[in-house]
PDB file of C-alpha atoms and ligand atoms in Angstrom:
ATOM      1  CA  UNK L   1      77.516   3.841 -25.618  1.00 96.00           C
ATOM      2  CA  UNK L   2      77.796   0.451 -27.275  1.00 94.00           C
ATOM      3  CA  UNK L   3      74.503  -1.621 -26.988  1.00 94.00           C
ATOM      4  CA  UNK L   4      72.875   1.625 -25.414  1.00 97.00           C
ATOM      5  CA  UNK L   5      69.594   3.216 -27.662  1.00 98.00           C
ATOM      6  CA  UNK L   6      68.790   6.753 -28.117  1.00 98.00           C
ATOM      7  CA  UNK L   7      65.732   8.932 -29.101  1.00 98.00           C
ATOM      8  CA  UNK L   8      65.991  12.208 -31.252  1.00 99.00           C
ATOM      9  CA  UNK L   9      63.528  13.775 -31.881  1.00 99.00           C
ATOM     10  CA  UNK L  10      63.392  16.280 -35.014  1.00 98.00           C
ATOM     11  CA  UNK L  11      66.097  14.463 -36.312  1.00 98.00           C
ATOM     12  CA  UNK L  12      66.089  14.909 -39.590  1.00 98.00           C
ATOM     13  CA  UNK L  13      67.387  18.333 -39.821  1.00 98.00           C
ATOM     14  CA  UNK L  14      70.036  20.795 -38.099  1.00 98.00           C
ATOM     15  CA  UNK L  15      71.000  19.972 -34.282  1.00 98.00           C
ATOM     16  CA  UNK L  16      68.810  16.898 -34.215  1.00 98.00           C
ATOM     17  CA  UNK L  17      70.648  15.311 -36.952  1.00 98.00           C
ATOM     18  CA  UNK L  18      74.159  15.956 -35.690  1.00 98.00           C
ATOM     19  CA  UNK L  19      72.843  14.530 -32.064  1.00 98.00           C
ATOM     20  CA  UNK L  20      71.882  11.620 -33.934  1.00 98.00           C
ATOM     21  CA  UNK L  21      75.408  11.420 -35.765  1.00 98.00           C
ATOM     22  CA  UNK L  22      76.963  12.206 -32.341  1.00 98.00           C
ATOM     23  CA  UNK L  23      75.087   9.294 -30.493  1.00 98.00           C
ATOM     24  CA  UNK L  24      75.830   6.651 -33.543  1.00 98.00           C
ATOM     25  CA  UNK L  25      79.494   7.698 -33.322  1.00 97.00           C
ATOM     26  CA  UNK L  26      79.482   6.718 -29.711  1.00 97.00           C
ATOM     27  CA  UNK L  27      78.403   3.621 -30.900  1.00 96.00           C
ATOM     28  CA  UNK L  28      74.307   3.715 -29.679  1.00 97.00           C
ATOM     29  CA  UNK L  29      71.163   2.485 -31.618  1.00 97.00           C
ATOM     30  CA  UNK L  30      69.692   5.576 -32.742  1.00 98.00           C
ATOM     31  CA  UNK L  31      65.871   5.987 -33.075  1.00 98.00           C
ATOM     32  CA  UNK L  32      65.537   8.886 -35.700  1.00 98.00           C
ATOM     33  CA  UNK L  33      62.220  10.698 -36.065  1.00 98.00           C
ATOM     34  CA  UNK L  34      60.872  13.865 -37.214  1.00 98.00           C
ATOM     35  CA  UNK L  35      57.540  14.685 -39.188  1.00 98.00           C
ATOM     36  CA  UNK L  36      59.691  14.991 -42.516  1.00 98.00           C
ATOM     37  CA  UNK L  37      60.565  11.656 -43.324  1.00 98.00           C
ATOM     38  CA  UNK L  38      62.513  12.534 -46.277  1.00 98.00           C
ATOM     39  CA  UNK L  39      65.176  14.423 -43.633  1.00 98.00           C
ATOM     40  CA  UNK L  40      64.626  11.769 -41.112  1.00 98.00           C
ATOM     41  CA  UNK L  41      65.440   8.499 -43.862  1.00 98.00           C
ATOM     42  CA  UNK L  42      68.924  10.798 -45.217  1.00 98.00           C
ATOM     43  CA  UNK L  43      70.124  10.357 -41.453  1.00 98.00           C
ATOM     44  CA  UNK L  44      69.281   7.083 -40.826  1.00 98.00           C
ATOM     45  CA  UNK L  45      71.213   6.568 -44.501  1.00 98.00           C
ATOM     46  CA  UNK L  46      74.222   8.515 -42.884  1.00 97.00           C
ATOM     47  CA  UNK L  47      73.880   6.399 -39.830  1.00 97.00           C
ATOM     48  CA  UNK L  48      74.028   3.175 -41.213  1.00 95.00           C
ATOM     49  CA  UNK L  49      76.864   4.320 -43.872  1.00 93.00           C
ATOM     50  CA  UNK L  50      78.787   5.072 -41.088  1.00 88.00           C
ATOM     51  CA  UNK L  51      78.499   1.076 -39.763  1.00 86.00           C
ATOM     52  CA  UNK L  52      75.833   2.130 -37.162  1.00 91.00           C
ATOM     53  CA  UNK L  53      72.333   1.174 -36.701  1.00 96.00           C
ATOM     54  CA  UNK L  54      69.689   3.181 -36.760  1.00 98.00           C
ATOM     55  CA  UNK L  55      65.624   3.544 -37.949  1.00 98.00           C
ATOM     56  CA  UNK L  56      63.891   6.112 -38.638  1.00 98.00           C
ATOM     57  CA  UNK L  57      59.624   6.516 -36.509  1.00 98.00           C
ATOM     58  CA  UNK L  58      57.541   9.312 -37.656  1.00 98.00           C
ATOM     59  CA  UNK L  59      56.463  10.911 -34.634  1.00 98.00           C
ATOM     60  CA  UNK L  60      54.897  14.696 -34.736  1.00 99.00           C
ATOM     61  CA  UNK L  61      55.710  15.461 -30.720  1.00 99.00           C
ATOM     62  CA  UNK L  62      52.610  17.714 -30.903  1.00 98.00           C
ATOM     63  CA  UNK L  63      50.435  14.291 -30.338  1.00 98.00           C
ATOM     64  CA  UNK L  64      51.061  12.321 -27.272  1.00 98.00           C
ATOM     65  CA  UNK L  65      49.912   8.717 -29.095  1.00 98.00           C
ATOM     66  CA  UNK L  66      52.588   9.632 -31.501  1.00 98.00           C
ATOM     67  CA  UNK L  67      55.182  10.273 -28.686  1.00 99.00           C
ATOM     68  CA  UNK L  68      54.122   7.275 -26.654  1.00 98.00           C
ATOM     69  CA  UNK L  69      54.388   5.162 -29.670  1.00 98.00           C
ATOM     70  CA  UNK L  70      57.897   6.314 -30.563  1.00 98.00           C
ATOM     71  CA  UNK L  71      59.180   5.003 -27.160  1.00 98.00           C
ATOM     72  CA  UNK L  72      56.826   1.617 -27.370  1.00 98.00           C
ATOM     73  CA  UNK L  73      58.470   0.854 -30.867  1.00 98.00           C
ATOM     74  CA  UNK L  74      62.036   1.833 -29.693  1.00 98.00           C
ATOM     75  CA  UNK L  75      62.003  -0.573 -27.080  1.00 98.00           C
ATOM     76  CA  UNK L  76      60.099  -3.350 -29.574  1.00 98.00           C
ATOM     77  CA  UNK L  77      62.659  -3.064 -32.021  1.00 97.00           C
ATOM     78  CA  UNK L  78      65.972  -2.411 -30.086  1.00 97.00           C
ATOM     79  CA  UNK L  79      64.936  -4.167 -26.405  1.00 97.00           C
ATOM     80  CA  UNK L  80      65.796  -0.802 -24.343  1.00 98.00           C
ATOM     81  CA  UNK L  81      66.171   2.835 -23.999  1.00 98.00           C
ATOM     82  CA  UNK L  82      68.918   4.278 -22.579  1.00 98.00           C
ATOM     83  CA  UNK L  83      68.925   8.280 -23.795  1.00 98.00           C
ATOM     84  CA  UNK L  84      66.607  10.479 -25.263  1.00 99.00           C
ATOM     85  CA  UNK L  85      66.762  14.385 -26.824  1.00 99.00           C
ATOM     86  CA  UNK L  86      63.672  16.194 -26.953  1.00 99.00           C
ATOM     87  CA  UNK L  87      64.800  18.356 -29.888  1.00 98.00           C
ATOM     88  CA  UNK L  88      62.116  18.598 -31.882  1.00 98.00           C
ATOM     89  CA  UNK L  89      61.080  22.839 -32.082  1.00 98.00           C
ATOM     90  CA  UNK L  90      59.547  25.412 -34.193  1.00 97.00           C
ATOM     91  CA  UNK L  91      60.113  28.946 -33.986  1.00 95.00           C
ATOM     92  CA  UNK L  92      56.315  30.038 -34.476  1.00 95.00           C
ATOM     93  CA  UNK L  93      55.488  33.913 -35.865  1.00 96.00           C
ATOM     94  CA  UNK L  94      57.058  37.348 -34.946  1.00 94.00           C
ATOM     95  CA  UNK L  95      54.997  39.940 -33.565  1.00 97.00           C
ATOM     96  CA  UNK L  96      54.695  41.617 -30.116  1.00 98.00           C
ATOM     97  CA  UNK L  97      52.485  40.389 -27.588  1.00 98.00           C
ATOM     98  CA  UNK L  98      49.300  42.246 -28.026  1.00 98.00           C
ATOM     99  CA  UNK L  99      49.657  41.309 -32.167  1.00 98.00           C
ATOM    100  CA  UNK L 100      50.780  37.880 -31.528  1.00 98.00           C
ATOM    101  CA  UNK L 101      48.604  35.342 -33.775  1.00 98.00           C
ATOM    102  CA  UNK L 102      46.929  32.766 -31.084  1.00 98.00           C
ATOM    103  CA  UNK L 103      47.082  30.136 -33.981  1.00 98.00           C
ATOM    104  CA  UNK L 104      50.765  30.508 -33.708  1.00 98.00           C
ATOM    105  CA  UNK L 105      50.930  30.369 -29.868  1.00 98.00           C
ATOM    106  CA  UNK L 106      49.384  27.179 -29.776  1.00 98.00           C
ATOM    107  CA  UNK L 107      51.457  25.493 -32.279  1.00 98.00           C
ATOM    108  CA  UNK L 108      54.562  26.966 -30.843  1.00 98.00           C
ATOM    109  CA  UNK L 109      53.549  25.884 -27.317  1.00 98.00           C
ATOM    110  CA  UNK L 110      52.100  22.268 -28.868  1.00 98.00           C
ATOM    111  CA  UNK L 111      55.507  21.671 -30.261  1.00 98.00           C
ATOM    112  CA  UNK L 112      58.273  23.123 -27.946  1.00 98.00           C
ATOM    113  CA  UNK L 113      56.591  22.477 -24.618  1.00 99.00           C
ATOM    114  CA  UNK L 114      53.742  20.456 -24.875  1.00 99.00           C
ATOM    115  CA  UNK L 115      56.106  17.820 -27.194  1.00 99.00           C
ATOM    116  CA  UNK L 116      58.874  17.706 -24.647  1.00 99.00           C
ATOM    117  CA  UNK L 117      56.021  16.816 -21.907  1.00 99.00           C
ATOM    118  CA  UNK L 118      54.535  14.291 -23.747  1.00 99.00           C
ATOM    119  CA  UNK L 119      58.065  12.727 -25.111  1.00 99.00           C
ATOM    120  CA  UNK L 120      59.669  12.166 -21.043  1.00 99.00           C
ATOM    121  CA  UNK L 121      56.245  11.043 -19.996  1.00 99.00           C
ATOM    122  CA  UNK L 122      56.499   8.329 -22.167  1.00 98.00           C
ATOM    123  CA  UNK L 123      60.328   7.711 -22.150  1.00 98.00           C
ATOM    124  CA  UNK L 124      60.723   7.684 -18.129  1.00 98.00           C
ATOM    125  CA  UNK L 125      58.352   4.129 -17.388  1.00 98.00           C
ATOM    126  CA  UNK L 126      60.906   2.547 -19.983  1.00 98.00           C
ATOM    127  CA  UNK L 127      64.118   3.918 -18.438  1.00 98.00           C
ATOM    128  CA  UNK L 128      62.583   3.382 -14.733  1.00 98.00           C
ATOM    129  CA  UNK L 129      62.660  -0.493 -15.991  1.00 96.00           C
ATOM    130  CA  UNK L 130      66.762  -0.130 -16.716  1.00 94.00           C
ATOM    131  CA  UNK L 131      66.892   1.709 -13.217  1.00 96.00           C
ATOM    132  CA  UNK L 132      68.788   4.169 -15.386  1.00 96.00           C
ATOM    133  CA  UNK L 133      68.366   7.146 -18.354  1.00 98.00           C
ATOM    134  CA  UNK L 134      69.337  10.498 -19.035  1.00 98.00           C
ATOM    135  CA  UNK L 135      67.395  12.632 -21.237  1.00 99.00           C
ATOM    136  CA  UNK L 136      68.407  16.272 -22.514  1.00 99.00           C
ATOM    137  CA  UNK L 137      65.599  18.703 -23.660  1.00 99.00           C
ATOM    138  CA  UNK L 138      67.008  20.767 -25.937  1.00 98.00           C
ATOM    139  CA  UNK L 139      65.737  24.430 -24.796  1.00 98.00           C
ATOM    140  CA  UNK L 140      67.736  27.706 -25.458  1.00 98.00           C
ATOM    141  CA  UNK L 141      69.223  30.914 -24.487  1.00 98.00           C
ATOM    142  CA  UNK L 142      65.571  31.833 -24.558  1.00 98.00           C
ATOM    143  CA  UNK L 143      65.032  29.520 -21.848  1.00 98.00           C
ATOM    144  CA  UNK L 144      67.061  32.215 -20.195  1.00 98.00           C
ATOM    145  CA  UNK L 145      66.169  35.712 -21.063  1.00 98.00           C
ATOM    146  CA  UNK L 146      63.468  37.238 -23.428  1.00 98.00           C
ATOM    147  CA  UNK L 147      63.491  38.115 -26.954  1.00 96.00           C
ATOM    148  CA  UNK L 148      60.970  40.811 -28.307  1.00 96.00           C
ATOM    149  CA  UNK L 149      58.525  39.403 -31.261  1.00 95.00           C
ATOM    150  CA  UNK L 150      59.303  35.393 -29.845  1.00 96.00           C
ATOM    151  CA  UNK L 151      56.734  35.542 -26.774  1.00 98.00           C
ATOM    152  CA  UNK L 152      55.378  32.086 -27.508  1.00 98.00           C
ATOM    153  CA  UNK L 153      58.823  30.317 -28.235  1.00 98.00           C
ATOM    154  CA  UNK L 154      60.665  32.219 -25.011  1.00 98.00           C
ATOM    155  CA  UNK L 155      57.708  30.916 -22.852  1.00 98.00           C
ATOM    156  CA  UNK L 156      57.835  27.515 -24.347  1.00 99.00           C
ATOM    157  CA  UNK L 157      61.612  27.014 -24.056  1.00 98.00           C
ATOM    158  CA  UNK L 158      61.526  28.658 -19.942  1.00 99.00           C
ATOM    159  CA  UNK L 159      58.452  26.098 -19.684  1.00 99.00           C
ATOM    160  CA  UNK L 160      61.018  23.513 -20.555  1.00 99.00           C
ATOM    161  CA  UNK L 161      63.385  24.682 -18.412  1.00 98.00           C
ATOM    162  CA  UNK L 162      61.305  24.093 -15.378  1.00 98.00           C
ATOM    163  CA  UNK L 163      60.216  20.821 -16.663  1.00 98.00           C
ATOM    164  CA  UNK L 164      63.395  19.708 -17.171  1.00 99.00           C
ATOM    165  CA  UNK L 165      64.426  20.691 -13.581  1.00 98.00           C
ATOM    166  CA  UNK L 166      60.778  18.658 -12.258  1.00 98.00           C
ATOM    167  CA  UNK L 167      61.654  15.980 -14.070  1.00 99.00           C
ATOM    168  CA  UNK L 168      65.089  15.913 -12.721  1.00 99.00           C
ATOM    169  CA  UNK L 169      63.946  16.051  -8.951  1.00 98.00           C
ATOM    170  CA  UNK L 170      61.531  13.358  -9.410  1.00 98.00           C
ATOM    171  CA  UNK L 171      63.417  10.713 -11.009  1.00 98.00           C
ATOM    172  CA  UNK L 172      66.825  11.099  -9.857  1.00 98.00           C
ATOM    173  CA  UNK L 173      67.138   9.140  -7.439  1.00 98.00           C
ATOM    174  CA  UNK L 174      65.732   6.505  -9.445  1.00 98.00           C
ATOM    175  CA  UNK L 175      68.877   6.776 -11.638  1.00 98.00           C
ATOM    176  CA  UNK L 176      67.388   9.053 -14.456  1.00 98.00           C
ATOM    177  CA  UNK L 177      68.835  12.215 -15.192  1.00 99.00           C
ATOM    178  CA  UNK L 178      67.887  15.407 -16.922  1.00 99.00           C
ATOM    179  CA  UNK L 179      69.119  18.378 -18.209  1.00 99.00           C
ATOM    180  CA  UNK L 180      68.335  21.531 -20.942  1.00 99.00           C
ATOM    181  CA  UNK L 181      71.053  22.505 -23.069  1.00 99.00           C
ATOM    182  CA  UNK L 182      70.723  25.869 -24.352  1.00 98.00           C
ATOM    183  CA  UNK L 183      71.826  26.878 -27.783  1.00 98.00           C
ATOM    184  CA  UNK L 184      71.857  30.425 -28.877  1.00 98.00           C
ATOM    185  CA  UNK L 185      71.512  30.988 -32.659  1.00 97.00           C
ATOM    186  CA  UNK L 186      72.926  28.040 -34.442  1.00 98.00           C
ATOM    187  CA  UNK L 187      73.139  27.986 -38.189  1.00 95.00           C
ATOM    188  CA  UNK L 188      70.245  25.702 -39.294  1.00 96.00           C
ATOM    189  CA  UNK L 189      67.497  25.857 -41.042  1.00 93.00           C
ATOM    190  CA  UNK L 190      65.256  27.076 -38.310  1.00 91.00           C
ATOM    191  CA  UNK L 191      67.010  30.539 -39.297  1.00 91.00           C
ATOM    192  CA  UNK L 192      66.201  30.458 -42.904  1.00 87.00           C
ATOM    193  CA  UNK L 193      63.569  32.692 -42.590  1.00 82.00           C
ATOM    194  CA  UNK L 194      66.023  35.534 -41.059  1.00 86.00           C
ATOM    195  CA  UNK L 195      67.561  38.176 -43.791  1.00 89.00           C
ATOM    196  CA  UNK L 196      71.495  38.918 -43.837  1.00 92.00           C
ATOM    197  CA  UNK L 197      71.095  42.022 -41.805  1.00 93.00           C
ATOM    198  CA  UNK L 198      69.264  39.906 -38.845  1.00 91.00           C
ATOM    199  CA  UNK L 199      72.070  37.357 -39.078  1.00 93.00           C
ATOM    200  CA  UNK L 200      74.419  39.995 -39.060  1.00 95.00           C
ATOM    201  CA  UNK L 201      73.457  41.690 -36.303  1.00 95.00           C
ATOM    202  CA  UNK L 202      72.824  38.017 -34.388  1.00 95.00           C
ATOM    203  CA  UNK L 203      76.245  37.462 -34.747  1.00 96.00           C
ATOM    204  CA  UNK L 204      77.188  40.630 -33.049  1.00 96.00           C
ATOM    205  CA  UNK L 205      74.943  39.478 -29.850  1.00 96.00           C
ATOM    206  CA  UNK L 206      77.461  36.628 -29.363  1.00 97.00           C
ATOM    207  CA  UNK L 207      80.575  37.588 -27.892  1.00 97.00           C
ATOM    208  CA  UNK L 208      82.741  34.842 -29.568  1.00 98.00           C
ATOM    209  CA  UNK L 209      81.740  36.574 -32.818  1.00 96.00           C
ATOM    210  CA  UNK L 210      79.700  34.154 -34.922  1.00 97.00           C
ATOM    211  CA  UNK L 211      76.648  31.743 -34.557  1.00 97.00           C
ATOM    212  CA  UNK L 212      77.277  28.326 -33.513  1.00 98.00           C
ATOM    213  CA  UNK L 213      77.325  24.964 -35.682  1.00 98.00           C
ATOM    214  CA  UNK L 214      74.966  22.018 -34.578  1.00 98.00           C
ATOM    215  CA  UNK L 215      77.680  19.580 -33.891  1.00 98.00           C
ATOM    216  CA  UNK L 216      78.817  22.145 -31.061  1.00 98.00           C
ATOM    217  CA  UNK L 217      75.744  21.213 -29.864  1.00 98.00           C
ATOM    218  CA  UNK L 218      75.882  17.467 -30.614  1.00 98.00           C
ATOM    219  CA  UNK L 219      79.025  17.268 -28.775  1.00 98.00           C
ATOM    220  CA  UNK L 220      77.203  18.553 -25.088  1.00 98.00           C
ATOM    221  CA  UNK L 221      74.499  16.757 -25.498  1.00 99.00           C
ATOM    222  CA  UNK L 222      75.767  13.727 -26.086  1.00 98.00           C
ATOM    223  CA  UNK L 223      78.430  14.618 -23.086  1.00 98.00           C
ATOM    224  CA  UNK L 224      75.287  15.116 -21.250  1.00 99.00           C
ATOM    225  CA  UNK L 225      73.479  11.423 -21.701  1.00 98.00           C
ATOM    226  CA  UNK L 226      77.089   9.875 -20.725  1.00 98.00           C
ATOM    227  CA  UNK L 227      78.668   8.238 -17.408  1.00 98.00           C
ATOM    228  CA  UNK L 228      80.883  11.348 -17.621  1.00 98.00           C
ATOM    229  CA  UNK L 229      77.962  13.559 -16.725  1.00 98.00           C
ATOM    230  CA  UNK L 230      76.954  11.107 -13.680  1.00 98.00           C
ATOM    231  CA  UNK L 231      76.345  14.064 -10.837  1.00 98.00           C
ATOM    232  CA  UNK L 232      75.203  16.620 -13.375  1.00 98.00           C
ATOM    233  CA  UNK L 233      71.251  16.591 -13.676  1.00 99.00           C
ATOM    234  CA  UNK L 234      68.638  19.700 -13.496  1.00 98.00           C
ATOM    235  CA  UNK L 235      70.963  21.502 -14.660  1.00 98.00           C
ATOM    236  CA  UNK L 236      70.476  24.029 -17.369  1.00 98.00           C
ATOM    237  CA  UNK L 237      73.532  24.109 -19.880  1.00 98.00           C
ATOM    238  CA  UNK L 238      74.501  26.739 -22.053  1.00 98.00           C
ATOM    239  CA  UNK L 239      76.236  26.481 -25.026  1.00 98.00           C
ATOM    240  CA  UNK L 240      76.265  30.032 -26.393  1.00 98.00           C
ATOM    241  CA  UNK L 241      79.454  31.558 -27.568  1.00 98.00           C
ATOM    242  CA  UNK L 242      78.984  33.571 -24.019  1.00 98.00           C
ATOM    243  CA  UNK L 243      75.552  35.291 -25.181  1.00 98.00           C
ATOM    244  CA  UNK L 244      74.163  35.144 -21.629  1.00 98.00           C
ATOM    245  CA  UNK L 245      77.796  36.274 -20.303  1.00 97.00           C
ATOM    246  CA  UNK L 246      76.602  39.956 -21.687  1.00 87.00           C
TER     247      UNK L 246
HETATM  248  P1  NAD Y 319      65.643  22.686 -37.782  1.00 84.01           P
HETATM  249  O1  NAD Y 319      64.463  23.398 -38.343  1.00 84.01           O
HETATM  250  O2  NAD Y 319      66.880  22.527 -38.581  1.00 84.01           O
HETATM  251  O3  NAD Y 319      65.217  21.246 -37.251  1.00 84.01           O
HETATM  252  C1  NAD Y 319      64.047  21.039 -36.523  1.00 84.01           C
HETATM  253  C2  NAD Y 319      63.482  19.676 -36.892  1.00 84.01           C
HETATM  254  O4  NAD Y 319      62.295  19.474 -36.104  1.00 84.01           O
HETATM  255  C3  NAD Y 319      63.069  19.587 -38.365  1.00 84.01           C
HETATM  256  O5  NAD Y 319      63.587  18.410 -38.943  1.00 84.01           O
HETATM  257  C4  NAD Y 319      61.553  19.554 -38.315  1.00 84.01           C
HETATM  258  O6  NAD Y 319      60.954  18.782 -39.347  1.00 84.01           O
HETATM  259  C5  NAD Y 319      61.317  18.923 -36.947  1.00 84.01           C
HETATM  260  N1  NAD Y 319      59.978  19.210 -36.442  1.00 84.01           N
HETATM  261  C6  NAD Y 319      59.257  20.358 -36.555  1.00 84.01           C
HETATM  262  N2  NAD Y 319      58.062  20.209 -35.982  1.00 84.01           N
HETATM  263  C7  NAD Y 319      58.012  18.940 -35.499  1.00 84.01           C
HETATM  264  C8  NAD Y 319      57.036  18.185 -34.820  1.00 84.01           C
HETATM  265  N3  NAD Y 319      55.824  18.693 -34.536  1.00 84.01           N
HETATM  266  N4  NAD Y 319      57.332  16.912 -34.463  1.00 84.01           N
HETATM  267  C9  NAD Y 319      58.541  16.391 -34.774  1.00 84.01           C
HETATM  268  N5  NAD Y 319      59.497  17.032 -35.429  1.00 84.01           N
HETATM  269  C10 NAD Y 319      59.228  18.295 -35.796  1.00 84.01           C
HETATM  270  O7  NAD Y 319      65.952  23.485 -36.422  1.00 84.01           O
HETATM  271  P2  NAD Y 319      67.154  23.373 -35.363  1.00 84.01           P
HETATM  272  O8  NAD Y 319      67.802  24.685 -35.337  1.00 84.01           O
HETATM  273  O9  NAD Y 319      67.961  22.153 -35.577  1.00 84.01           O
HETATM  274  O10 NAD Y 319      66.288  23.255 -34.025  1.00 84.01           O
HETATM  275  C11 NAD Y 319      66.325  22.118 -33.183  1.00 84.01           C
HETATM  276  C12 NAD Y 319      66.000  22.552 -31.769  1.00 84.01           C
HETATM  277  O11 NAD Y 319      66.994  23.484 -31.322  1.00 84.01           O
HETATM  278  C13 NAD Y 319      64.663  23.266 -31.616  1.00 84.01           C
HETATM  279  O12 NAD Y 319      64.035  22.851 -30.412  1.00 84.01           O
HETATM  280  C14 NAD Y 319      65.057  24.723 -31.547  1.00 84.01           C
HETATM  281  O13 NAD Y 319      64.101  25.497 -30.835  1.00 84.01           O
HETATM  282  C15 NAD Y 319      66.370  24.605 -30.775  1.00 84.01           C
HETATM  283  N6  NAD Y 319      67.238  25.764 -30.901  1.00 84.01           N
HETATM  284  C16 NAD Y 319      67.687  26.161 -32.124  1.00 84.01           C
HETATM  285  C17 NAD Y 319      68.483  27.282 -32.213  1.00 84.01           C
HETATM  286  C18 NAD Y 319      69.005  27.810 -33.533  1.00 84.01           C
HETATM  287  O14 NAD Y 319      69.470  28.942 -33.570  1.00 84.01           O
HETATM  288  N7  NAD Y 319      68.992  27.031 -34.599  1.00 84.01           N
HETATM  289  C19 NAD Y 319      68.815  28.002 -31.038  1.00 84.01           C
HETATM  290  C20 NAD Y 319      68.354  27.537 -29.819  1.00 84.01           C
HETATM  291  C21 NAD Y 319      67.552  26.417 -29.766  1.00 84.01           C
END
């Protein structure tokens, strides 16, 4: 990936950062950004320790200027972009439907959805100029199947999984790929909020026996933006310890 530039979004933190490590250790440019900039500057620092380049753009995927202007400055500062990851998520409140806080669906569906619309909107016209581009949306198991007390985040993440396979149908034969790679529960912060018993019992839903780490997930989607990956595209792609195998 030498000379090539990537996007991550919600980089600075969890299976965003380790994409970013993944990508620099390929030897790409790495745009970093996230809304905390303190996460977002320690990976560019870890980046550019490691004899890579990257910078860090504060971009809050919620607001399309924001999102258009992280792919405008990419391509200002580093001539190109080659591969992007639409990480960037929230996991919004807990309830059941009918007790669900609105204010809560809307950021969840602003963030996890509406973001990874308004990211490839603005990242395609800059990889249609290269005549090539992949770009992996990072959704989840819950793109998949349900989860009682997540309705907004399990419609967000299936909403990207049908975006994703759009995307892929419109653009491909303009040399752009697409795909969704799924996590199921990864340790990161996202699951600070659960207790030990919650963890406990997540671990039990995965039949390898444990949560996953982000770099398992670096490591496919970073697979994913390669020449390796050439014919795969719409594709969603688990990575899940076989959760969806139950
Ligand atoms: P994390 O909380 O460690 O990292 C998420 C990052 O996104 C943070 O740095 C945060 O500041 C940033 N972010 C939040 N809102 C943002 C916004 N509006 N604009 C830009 N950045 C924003 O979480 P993670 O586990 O690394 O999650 C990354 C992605 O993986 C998310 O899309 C999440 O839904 C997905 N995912 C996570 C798991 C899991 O179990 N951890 C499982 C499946 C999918």
């Amino acid at each position: 990936m030498k000379n090539k530039v990537a996007i991550v979004t919600g980089a600075g933190s969890g299976i965003g950062r380790e994409v970013a490590l993944a990508f620099a250790a390929k030897g790409a440019n790495v745009v970093v950004s996230d809304v905390d900039d303190q996460g977002g500057n320690e990976t560019v620092e870890m980046i550019n320790k490691s004899g890579s380049k990257a910078i860090y753009v504060h971009c809050d995927v919620s607001k399309e200027e924001e999102c258009k202007a992280l792919a405008d400055v990419t391509v200002e500062k580093f001539g190109r972009l080659d591969y992007a990851c639409n990480n960037a998520g929230i996991s919004g409140a807990q309830a059941p439907v009918a007790e669900y806080p609105t204010e809560s669906w809307h950021q969840v569906i602003n963030v996890n959805l509406n973001g990874v619309f308004y990211c490839m909107k603005h990242q395609i016209p800059h990889m249609l100029k290269n005549g090539n581009g992949a770009i992996v949306n990072i959704g989840s198991i819950l793109s998949k199947v349900g989860f009682p007390t997540a309705s907004a985040y399990v419609a967000a993440k299936h909403g990207v999984d049908g975006l994703t396979k759009n995307a892929a149908m419109e653009y491909g034969a303009q040399g752009i790929r697409v795909n969704n790679v799924g996590p199921a529960f990864i340790k990161t912060p996202l699951l600070n909020a659960l207790d030990d018993d919650t963890l406990n019992y997540l671990e039990t839903q995965h039949p390898i026996g444990r949560l996953g780490k982000p770099e398992e997930v670096a490591t496919l989607v970073v697979w994913a933006c390669s020449d390796e990956a050439s014919f795969v595209t719409g594709a969603y792609l688990p990575v899940d310890g076989a959760y969806l195998a139950r």
